[in-house]
XYZ file of C-alpha atoms in Angstrom:
664
model
C 16.039 51.209 -5.827
C 15.162 49.085 -8.631
C 16.795 45.638 -9.044
C 17.423 45.102 -12.764
C 17.723 41.988 -13.852
C 20.601 40.398 -15.763
C 19.298 41.355 -19.285
C 18.355 44.743 -18.138
C 21.817 45.319 -17.482
C 23.563 44.289 -20.818
C 23.019 46.417 -24.037
C 22.050 45.394 -27.348
C 24.004 47.348 -30.379
C 21.362 45.832 -32.630
C 18.864 48.594 -31.027
C 20.905 51.487 -31.452
C 18.461 53.355 -34.521
C 15.675 52.153 -32.371
C 17.020 53.740 -29.214
C 17.883 57.052 -30.892
C 14.460 57.138 -32.612
C 13.131 56.781 -28.956
C 15.485 59.427 -27.344
C 14.293 61.985 -29.837
C 10.818 61.149 -29.049
C 11.561 61.370 -25.672
C 12.949 64.740 -25.741
C 10.020 66.170 -28.034
C 7.511 64.903 -25.063
C 6.196 61.797 -26.660
C 6.508 58.355 -25.258
C 8.749 56.159 -26.688
C 7.381 53.098 -28.300
C 6.870 49.904 -26.051
C 9.873 47.872 -25.401
C 12.058 50.355 -27.359
C 14.035 51.135 -24.057
C 15.403 48.715 -21.486
C 13.712 49.860 -17.955
C 17.220 50.920 -17.045
C 17.582 53.470 -19.656
C 14.268 54.583 -19.432
C 14.054 55.229 -15.827
C 17.637 56.946 -16.014
C 16.300 59.118 -18.858
C 13.260 60.336 -16.674
C 15.759 61.191 -13.762
C 17.793 63.140 -16.128
C 14.792 65.008 -17.140
C 13.884 65.695 -13.336
C 16.848 67.458 -12.676
C 17.243 69.199 -16.021
C 20.280 67.594 -17.379
C 21.041 69.290 -21.129
C 20.797 66.724 -23.483
C 22.341 68.682 -26.203
C 25.726 68.675 -23.773
C 28.933 67.766 -25.773
C 31.409 66.748 -22.870
C 31.682 66.809 -18.871
C 32.696 69.806 -17.032
C 35.988 71.051 -16.963
C 38.511 69.110 -14.513
C 39.186 70.204 -11.267
C 42.656 72.017 -10.710
C 45.248 69.907 -9.840
C 45.268 70.857 -5.963
C 41.817 69.902 -5.761
C 42.261 66.614 -7.449
C 45.511 65.966 -5.298
C 42.824 66.594 -2.146
C 40.564 64.303 -3.376
C 42.805 61.420 -3.930
C 44.304 61.660 -0.893
C 40.461 62.025 0.727
C 39.933 58.320 -1.021
C 43.618 57.133 -0.786
C 42.673 53.708 0.248
C 40.594 53.267 -2.761
C 43.032 54.358 -4.849
C 45.447 52.139 -2.755
C 43.074 48.640 -3.244
C 42.758 49.816 -6.906
C 46.614 50.270 -7.957
C 47.350 46.581 -8.779
C 44.495 46.386 -10.949
C 44.895 49.845 -12.709
C 48.359 49.002 -13.191
C 47.738 46.038 -14.910
C 44.880 47.670 -17.083
C 47.799 50.119 -18.534
C 49.070 46.610 -20.065
C 46.109 44.327 -20.734
C 43.965 46.920 -22.258
C 47.347 48.593 -24.202
C 45.804 47.654 -27.717
C 41.902 47.166 -26.816
C 41.065 50.969 -27.418
C 39.542 50.938 -24.109
C 40.445 52.750 -21.047
C 39.494 51.614 -17.394
C 38.506 54.496 -14.683
C 38.326 54.609 -11.090
C 35.650 57.316 -9.242
C 34.791 58.263 -6.071
C 31.297 57.685 -4.922
C 30.134 61.159 -6.472
C 31.348 60.064 -9.889
C 34.886 62.175 -9.575
C 37.141 60.507 -11.880
C 40.206 59.507 -9.504
C 42.573 57.827 -12.204
C 42.483 56.438 -15.782
C 44.744 53.759 -17.389
C 44.421 51.891 -20.795
C 45.291 52.418 -24.543
C 46.966 55.499 -25.324
C 44.280 55.834 -28.275
C 41.666 55.751 -26.108
C 42.907 58.191 -23.595
C 43.439 60.888 -26.100
C 39.921 60.152 -27.352
C 38.756 60.099 -23.979
C 40.163 63.932 -23.048
C 37.790 65.309 -25.954
C 34.791 64.492 -23.655
C 36.635 65.356 -20.431
C 36.883 61.515 -19.455
C 39.967 62.145 -17.718
C 41.062 62.563 -14.205
C 39.321 65.536 -12.238
C 36.076 65.511 -14.201
C 32.865 64.371 -12.592
C 30.914 61.770 -14.280
C 27.797 61.619 -11.989
C 24.132 61.067 -13.446
C 23.138 64.540 -12.212
C 25.669 66.423 -14.388
C 26.404 64.267 -17.452
C 23.277 62.376 -17.976
C 22.785 58.725 -18.359
C 26.028 56.949 -18.794
C 27.607 54.158 -16.833
C 29.579 55.705 -14.126
C 27.027 57.937 -13.201
C 24.094 55.325 -13.687
C 25.728 52.494 -11.531
C 26.249 54.715 -9.002
C 22.760 55.853 -8.729
C 21.141 52.345 -8.791
C 24.259 50.991 -7.259
C 24.349 47.805 -9.275
C 26.244 46.713 -12.643
C 25.225 48.625 -16.012
C 26.242 48.840 -19.547
C 25.511 51.727 -21.485
C 25.927 51.758 -25.287
C 25.852 54.346 -27.760
C 22.157 56.056 -28.197
C 21.720 54.932 -24.481
C 23.608 57.742 -23.247
C 20.982 60.563 -22.325
C 23.894 63.570 -23.716
C 24.531 64.185 -27.304
C 28.228 64.526 -27.140
C 28.988 60.931 -25.512
C 26.607 58.777 -27.783
C 29.370 57.303 -29.698
C 30.824 55.710 -26.499
C 30.095 52.470 -25.075
C 30.901 51.897 -21.344
C 30.565 49.497 -18.606
C 30.511 49.918 -14.779
C 29.818 48.602 -11.617
C 30.352 49.971 -7.933
C 32.772 49.656 -5.383
C 31.435 48.586 -2.108
C 32.937 48.975 1.337
C 33.435 45.113 2.570
C 32.650 46.368 5.965
C 29.277 47.963 5.394
C 28.125 47.451 1.964
C 28.888 51.641 1.595
C 29.311 52.583 -1.890
C 32.940 54.026 -2.048
C 33.502 54.506 -5.809
C 32.694 53.006 -9.191
C 35.168 51.026 -11.869
C 34.530 51.698 -15.612
C 35.421 50.354 -18.967
C 34.876 52.566 -21.610
C 35.878 52.834 -25.526
C 33.956 54.272 -28.822
C 31.293 52.445 -29.695
C 33.066 49.969 -32.253
C 34.909 48.258 -29.131
C 31.309 47.162 -27.504
C 31.653 43.757 -25.809
C 29.737 42.143 -23.322
C 32.478 40.431 -21.579
C 33.410 44.511 -20.787
C 30.877 44.336 -18.179
C 32.053 40.998 -16.740
C 35.747 42.617 -16.663
C 34.500 45.632 -14.735
C 32.573 43.295 -11.986
C 35.668 41.004 -11.861
C 38.131 44.186 -11.159
C 35.575 45.560 -8.522
C 35.438 42.427 -6.501
C 39.149 42.349 -6.824
C 39.330 45.702 -5.191
C 37.008 45.014 -2.595
C 39.074 42.092 -1.561
C 41.964 44.183 -1.203
C 39.907 46.786 0.736
C 39.121 43.997 3.155
C 42.808 42.851 3.502
C 43.526 46.388 4.114
C 40.868 46.486 6.905
C 42.124 43.666 8.616
C 45.546 45.465 8.540
C 44.251 48.019 10.298
C 42.787 45.626 13.040
C 45.916 43.811 13.668
C 47.750 47.265 13.887
C 44.811 48.413 16.609
C 45.315 45.198 18.247
C 49.066 45.510 18.380
C 49.032 48.990 19.762
C 46.314 48.234 22.182
C 47.222 44.940 23.500
C 49.973 46.001 26.263
C 47.436 48.735 27.355
C 44.565 46.039 28.100
C 46.939 43.584 29.635
C 48.645 46.037 32.231
C 45.562 47.897 33.865
C 42.928 47.097 36.335
C 40.634 49.511 34.369
C 38.147 48.538 31.528
C 39.862 48.655 28.240
C 37.946 48.884 24.928
C 39.453 49.294 21.581
C 37.461 51.023 18.851
C 37.895 50.781 15.135
C 37.813 53.876 12.929
C 33.965 53.501 12.487
C 33.649 53.826 16.241
C 32.882 50.010 16.754
C 34.178 48.092 19.503
C 36.536 45.576 18.392
C 37.919 44.056 21.366
C 37.692 44.760 25.087
C 39.649 43.309 28.370
C 38.016 41.184 30.931
C 37.098 44.177 33.077
C 35.054 46.296 30.616
C 31.985 45.049 31.213
C 32.140 45.441 34.905
C 33.264 48.893 34.971
C 30.660 49.420 32.436
C 27.969 47.861 34.857
C 29.517 49.845 37.980
C 28.891 53.193 36.267
C 25.613 52.262 34.879
C 26.477 52.781 31.219
C 24.142 51.373 28.598
C 26.733 49.901 26.201
C 26.468 46.112 25.392
C 29.842 44.999 23.966
C 27.969 42.118 22.614
C 25.648 44.201 20.188
C 28.980 45.931 18.671
C 27.130 49.544 19.721
C 28.791 52.057 17.166
C 30.115 55.433 18.819
C 29.844 57.886 15.828
C 31.676 60.576 18.097
C 34.610 58.031 17.680
C 34.867 57.583 13.689
C 37.540 59.363 11.949
C 38.676 60.684 8.521
C 36.438 59.395 6.009
C 34.183 57.804 8.365
C 33.159 60.580 10.778
C 29.573 61.524 10.197
C 28.717 64.472 7.797
C 27.263 66.420 10.392
C 28.614 66.752 14.088
C 26.678 64.312 16.320
C 26.552 64.607 20.161
C 28.852 62.092 22.267
C 26.922 59.827 24.576
C 25.825 61.063 28.021
C 28.506 58.788 29.696
C 31.484 59.441 27.542
C 34.163 61.531 29.035
C 36.886 63.048 26.792
C 39.747 62.011 29.267
C 38.579 58.565 29.042
C 39.697 58.602 25.272
C 43.129 58.278 23.555
C 43.743 58.028 20.063
C 45.495 55.023 18.671
C 48.440 56.386 15.924
C 50.538 54.679 13.269
C 52.561 56.470 11.284
C 50.996 59.505 12.418
C 47.496 58.519 10.941
C 44.651 57.523 13.632
C 43.639 54.221 13.095
C 41.209 53.886 16.276
C 40.566 54.757 19.755
C 41.528 53.467 23.021
C 38.523 53.806 25.536
C 39.300 53.302 29.128
C 36.425 52.653 31.746
C 37.916 53.293 35.554
C 37.675 50.370 37.718
C 35.305 50.310 40.928
C 37.699 50.984 43.781
C 37.368 48.384 46.824
C 35.531 50.569 48.929
C 32.771 50.272 46.297
C 33.073 53.730 45.303
C 33.617 54.570 41.422
C 36.954 55.725 40.740
C 37.093 59.434 39.730
C 40.161 58.266 37.360
C 41.131 60.724 34.606
C 43.694 60.150 31.886
C 45.116 64.001 32.695
C 46.390 61.900 35.570
C 48.615 59.670 33.642
C 51.427 62.028 32.151
C 53.323 58.748 30.275
C 50.334 59.274 27.631
C 51.747 62.034 25.196
C 48.852 62.110 22.789
C 45.109 62.542 24.141
C 42.371 63.416 21.498
C 41.312 66.226 23.919
C 44.764 68.019 23.488
C 44.072 71.417 22.095
C 46.231 72.004 19.001
C 46.192 74.947 16.506
C 44.502 78.356 17.127
C 42.572 77.310 20.269
C 46.250 76.353 21.729
C 46.825 80.127 21.592
C 46.535 81.437 25.222
C 45.630 85.024 25.535
C 43.353 87.774 24.600
C 45.729 90.805 23.477
C 44.857 92.800 20.456
C 48.081 91.992 18.901
C 47.452 88.029 19.149
C 43.981 88.196 17.975
C 44.725 90.138 14.781
C 47.640 87.810 13.997
C 44.694 84.825 14.840
C 42.332 86.515 12.459
C 44.842 86.934 9.775
C 45.788 83.453 9.734
C 42.254 81.911 9.865
C 41.620 83.906 6.749
C 44.760 82.406 4.922
C 43.779 79.088 5.974
C 41.002 78.621 3.724
C 43.344 79.202 0.624
C 46.169 77.193 -0.220
C 48.314 80.081 -0.928
C 52.126 79.857 1.130
C 52.479 81.601 4.072
C 55.389 83.239 5.651
C 55.372 83.467 9.437
C 57.501 85.699 11.000
C 58.411 86.427 14.474
C 61.086 85.802 17.363
C 62.226 82.562 18.739
C 59.758 81.264 21.098
C 56.555 83.080 20.037
C 54.682 80.163 18.651
C 55.168 80.022 15.177
C 54.448 76.181 14.755
C 51.343 76.603 16.633
C 50.187 79.081 14.098
C 51.265 76.523 11.334
C 49.127 74.021 13.142
C 46.243 76.353 13.194
C 46.604 77.317 9.682
C 46.719 73.279 8.624
C 43.772 72.489 10.822
C 41.490 75.394 10.225
C 41.401 74.859 6.421
C 40.053 72.106 4.189
C 43.221 69.939 4.540
C 42.766 69.505 8.457
C 42.674 65.380 8.543
C 45.434 65.430 5.912
C 49.052 64.964 6.827
C 51.064 68.126 8.946
C 54.793 67.327 8.146
C 57.048 69.533 9.883
C 61.233 70.241 9.331
C 63.456 72.159 10.826
C 66.028 73.970 8.293
C 68.287 74.853 10.744
C 69.171 71.763 12.514
C 70.569 69.685 9.973
C 73.610 69.499 7.417
C 73.329 70.580 3.854
C 73.347 66.747 2.586
C 71.088 65.376 5.680
C 68.748 68.446 4.799
C 68.334 67.844 1.491
C 67.831 63.868 1.934
C 64.836 64.454 4.596
C 63.346 67.187 2.025
C 63.357 65.147 -1.486
C 64.237 61.616 -0.043
C 66.197 59.006 -1.708
C 66.425 55.645 -3.528
C 68.342 52.899 -2.461
C 71.950 52.823 -3.074
C 71.773 56.627 -4.097
C 75.237 57.558 -1.586
C 76.668 55.622 1.216
C 74.634 55.140 4.158
C 71.186 55.468 2.013
C 68.526 52.929 3.671
C 67.836 50.086 1.960
C 64.699 50.469 -0.109
C 65.137 54.025 -0.119
C 63.242 56.959 1.972
C 60.332 59.181 1.251
C 61.261 62.571 1.617
C 59.339 65.346 4.145
C 57.596 67.117 0.991
C 56.558 63.788 -0.711
C 55.096 62.683 3.074
C 53.188 66.206 3.012
C 51.553 65.513 -0.227
C 47.640 66.560 0.002
C 48.297 68.315 3.164
C 50.930 70.763 4.681
C 54.649 71.080 4.680
C 56.035 73.391 7.519
C 59.489 74.202 6.976
C 60.786 76.150 10.379
C 63.818 78.419 10.030
C 63.702 78.741 6.001
C 65.963 81.318 6.309
C 68.715 78.779 7.455
C 68.156 76.656 4.398
C 71.632 76.212 2.101
C 72.095 77.891 -0.738
C 72.628 75.055 -2.862
C 69.364 73.291 -1.897
C 67.159 76.757 -2.614
C 66.911 76.347 -6.410
C 65.866 72.594 -6.173
C 63.050 73.544 -3.485
C 62.330 76.343 -5.940
C 61.472 73.856 -8.632
C 59.375 71.676 -6.707
C 57.127 74.821 -5.742
C 57.131 75.809 -9.417
C 56.477 72.372 -11.284
C 54.848 70.458 -8.614
C 57.002 67.513 -8.778
C 60.250 66.277 -6.853
C 62.826 63.982 -7.733
C 64.261 61.383 -4.977
C 68.032 61.734 -4.532
C 69.515 59.348 -7.506
C 65.973 58.989 -9.229
C 65.346 60.129 -13.004
C 61.621 60.423 -12.778
C 59.574 62.862 -11.141
C 57.018 62.183 -8.753
C 53.808 64.594 -8.793
C 53.314 66.615 -5.147
C 50.778 68.985 -4.122
C 51.168 70.847 -0.634
C 50.504 73.823 1.261
C 53.773 75.553 2.106
C 54.026 77.275 5.641
C 57.244 78.829 6.394
C 58.723 80.427 9.487
C 61.866 82.689 10.169
C 63.135 84.862 12.764
C 65.539 86.470 10.364
C 64.816 89.392 7.812
C 64.370 87.646 4.860
C 64.795 90.364 2.922
C 68.433 91.487 4.378
C 69.348 87.890 3.387
C 68.484 88.664 0.117
C 70.303 91.656 0.009
C 73.022 89.939 1.260
C 73.449 87.078 -1.391
C 72.352 84.297 1.295
C 68.883 83.866 0.103
C 67.316 83.829 -3.678
C 65.155 86.487 -4.423
C 62.794 84.495 -6.448
C 62.417 81.995 -3.794
C 61.728 84.568 -1.199
C 58.808 85.827 -3.485
C 57.666 82.346 -3.608
C 57.459 81.239 0.256
C 56.240 84.845 1.178
C 52.981 85.342 -1.060
C 51.495 86.248 2.059
C 53.001 86.557 5.697
C 51.912 86.986 9.339
C 53.824 88.444 11.891
C 53.469 86.707 15.312
C 53.619 89.297 18.022
C 56.417 88.955 21.004
C 55.531 88.466 24.228
C 56.513 91.793 25.204
C 53.690 93.174 22.902
C 51.460 91.163 24.685
C 51.884 91.617 28.517
C 48.217 91.404 29.292
C 48.707 87.613 28.443
C 51.503 86.967 30.731
C 49.046 86.436 33.827
C 46.539 84.195 31.668
C 49.756 82.270 30.040
C 50.909 81.598 33.552
C 47.709 79.957 34.739
C 47.442 77.817 32.002
C 51.179 76.485 32.370
C 50.378 75.825 36.240
C 47.220 73.766 35.218
C 49.302 71.628 33.257
C 52.078 71.464 35.582
C 49.613 70.297 38.423
C 48.196 67.527 36.032
C 52.113 66.509 34.957
C 53.504 66.561 38.612
C 50.529 66.145 40.906
C 51.091 67.320 44.554
C 49.110 70.629 45.888
C 48.003 73.455 43.659
C 50.332 76.419 43.604
C 49.627 80.091 43.096
C 52.063 83.031 41.995
C 51.852 86.084 44.310
C 50.827 89.351 42.354
C 54.007 90.891 42.769
C 55.887 88.038 40.742
C 53.304 88.561 37.728
C 54.390 91.759 38.084
C 57.828 91.605 37.981
C 57.202 89.024 34.925
C 55.285 91.816 33.256
C 58.400 94.246 33.844
C 61.038 91.545 31.932
C 61.599 91.802 28.377
C 60.792 87.804 27.300
C 63.688 87.624 24.915
C 62.773 84.059 24.514
C 59.161 84.875 24.492
C 56.634 81.821 25.557
C 58.852 79.451 25.506
C 61.179 80.963 28.123
C 58.006 81.813 30.289
C 56.729 78.111 30.349
C 60.151 77.105 31.340
C 60.606 79.810 34.093
C 56.983 78.643 35.361
C 57.956 75.109 35.601
C 61.090 75.686 37.296
C 59.850 78.306 39.721
C 57.037 75.262 40.354
C 59.402 72.400 41.074
C 61.810 74.655 42.993
C 59.224 76.604 45.282
C 59.074 75.402 49.014
C 55.404 76.436 49.611
C 52.290 76.894 47.674
C 52.534 80.277 47.300
C 55.500 81.467 44.876
C 56.877 84.578 45.901
C 59.834 87.244 44.619
C 62.476 85.044 46.376
C 61.788 82.192 43.929
C 62.129 84.374 41.006
C 65.348 83.354 38.336
C 68.482 85.873 39.127
C 67.834 87.500 35.472
C 64.314 88.257 36.277
C 65.011 89.242 39.976
C 67.797 91.721 39.022
C 64.873 93.225 36.853
C 62.800 93.645 39.852
C 65.179 95.038 41.894
C 66.693 97.624 39.326
C 62.719 98.505 38.935
C 62.306 99.130 42.630
C 65.411 101.295 42.827
C 64.920 103.058 39.237
C 63.501 106.441 39.585
C 60.834 107.425 37.564
C 60.940 109.394 34.180
C 59.078 112.134 35.831
C 61.924 112.579 38.314
C 64.812 112.841 35.768
C 66.052 116.422 36.143
C 65.704 118.494 32.991
C 68.306 120.914 34.253
C 71.426 119.066 36.205
C 74.771 117.452 35.916
C 75.383 115.513 32.607
C 75.960 112.411 34.673
C 72.578 112.599 36.523
C 70.859 112.602 33.855
C 72.748 110.029 32.079
C 72.500 107.835 35.232
C 68.373 108.513 34.876
C 68.156 107.761 31.468
C 70.122 104.139 31.701
C 67.989 103.355 34.911
C 64.704 104.203 32.941
C 65.854 102.118 29.836
C 66.816 99.007 32.134
C 62.994 99.083 33.601
C 61.625 99.403 30.269
C 63.661 96.824 28.583
C 62.871 94.420 31.452
C 66.925 93.744 32.050
C 67.734 92.573 28.630
C 71.279 94.357 28.400
C 71.228 93.754 24.558
C 68.329 96.008 24.071
C 69.474 98.453 26.548
C 72.476 99.163 24.849
C 70.466 99.145 21.471
C 67.916 101.798 22.531
C 70.759 103.893 24.602
C 73.242 103.815 21.085
C 75.799 102.681 22.592
C 78.043 99.241 22.465
C 77.265 96.600 25.109
C 80.677 96.715 26.551
C 80.493 100.553 27.310
C 76.932 100.082 28.934
C 78.959 97.488 31.145
C 81.597 100.032 32.108
C 78.706 102.784 32.638
C 76.871 100.203 35.069
C 80.063 99.730 36.740
C 80.630 103.470 37.257
C 77.305 104.033 38.799
C 77.233 100.915 40.612
C 74.283 99.164 39.069
C 75.155 95.855 39.477
C 72.215 93.462 38.306
C 73.075 90.065 39.314
């Protein structure tokens, strides 16, 4: 990359006619006259020819849609946060200058524009607006794209632009670098029509970039202070070696035992050289292509450090050497006090089973995860709708962005409104000082998961519908809207069509939230998965509680398969945990079953097979055989038994008493 001297970076408007003539000769294949062009411009024009930029182009490509722009802004949120103060100032000090200030990402995509309204209007005609890309490869020679190409401050005036449609403009730009490693994070540009040319515009761009870089350095220090604050307690209360790594995978602090622990295990990792561990890089700092972890690094030695739900670093714990000289087989799995572990499986990978019903639901969900379309999850309580919601979030393009969940059925109307929309200070009695961000706003750029959406009060539904239709939100007590963009995933165990018919759910909102739907199968529909789920839960419980491993006898698994599981996977997990804790031996048998499942097993053992039901006989015998068969089929769930027999539950109890079928 050429290092251009200062005089090469500044334009001279007096040379405009000469440069225009040189451009005509350049495009016709002739060599421009000597000294007609700055080396900076000549080099850039040649790059434009190499990538076949259209010199007759009149404007940049159309801007990306609002959802894509919101995603890009979220991806570069730290750059925007650091640039926010100076961009806000630009709105004022450029108000009468007929110029604008532009902030872009490292690819030349415009993230934000501020300045004189007249210049903003003119900029719109060439798509010099948020969401448009101004890379040199797409728009030819221009201050934004050329500064990013050469990595230096540049000024491009009028005829020096490569494309005809932007030759009326003058622009000055420089790159913004990461103060930590010098990587280009974006560019800042000052642009206006040709008559606004000023050499000081480049100085303004350079000064602004410096201020943004200083703010980025401050933000980085804040992250490090947060890292140290979160990790210090662990470092001082352990006999193991502990290393705190930042978001880039670099160690920033280690306790006194870390070096000894590394040496004892023969790990070639020098803390003094601050060697990077690329696999610990997160977010925007993660490698573009997957890299293998070092051979010595074990996943269960790692724990993410989170702040407000965002990963800001990693805690690496190297087990200490035991007194007998043996190396400890310590694992973070043995420490249940840590709730969040990087090897925790979430999303679709957390779904255990191989049944056709489950696999079909997962396949459909993976297809829908790639789009931003609203998804409605349908299913009974406890089937794992939130796991599916996590999968829809993580499997798509927004997996690294916020996932915000809210249960609409667990809050009063007023509290739900505050949680959803947020509020400003003093908007109501008890409002938080300084106001509060709502769940919708917190999910901006990511996924909002609304569980039990059928429970949303009718009075709130039109307000939420407006958010979905307009893409903006009003905090309670505010009069100015805030733009939001998110993927909506909703869940319900109700029939929303029935709710619409009964007037408890708005039809227009129903069609907005149910553009696509996925039915999550009940456990009774995937009985072959029960043994896999039990084995999975037993493994987790052994880690959590320690002690000898336990197993379930075959007859217990058979009893599980005969039971209806009205609470689905959640009920199964609770039953397995209860039996694990209460069983005396390592082998868990029928005697350890809870009463409601034990009664089903007993009824199943005494029930006659359907083939034994007499086709001709007394009516009472036929009735008794049918009740027994239905009890067995419905796993002892008397509500389902009554429903399938077409009688009231109270009538069923009378018949059970009549025939001596006591299930308790």
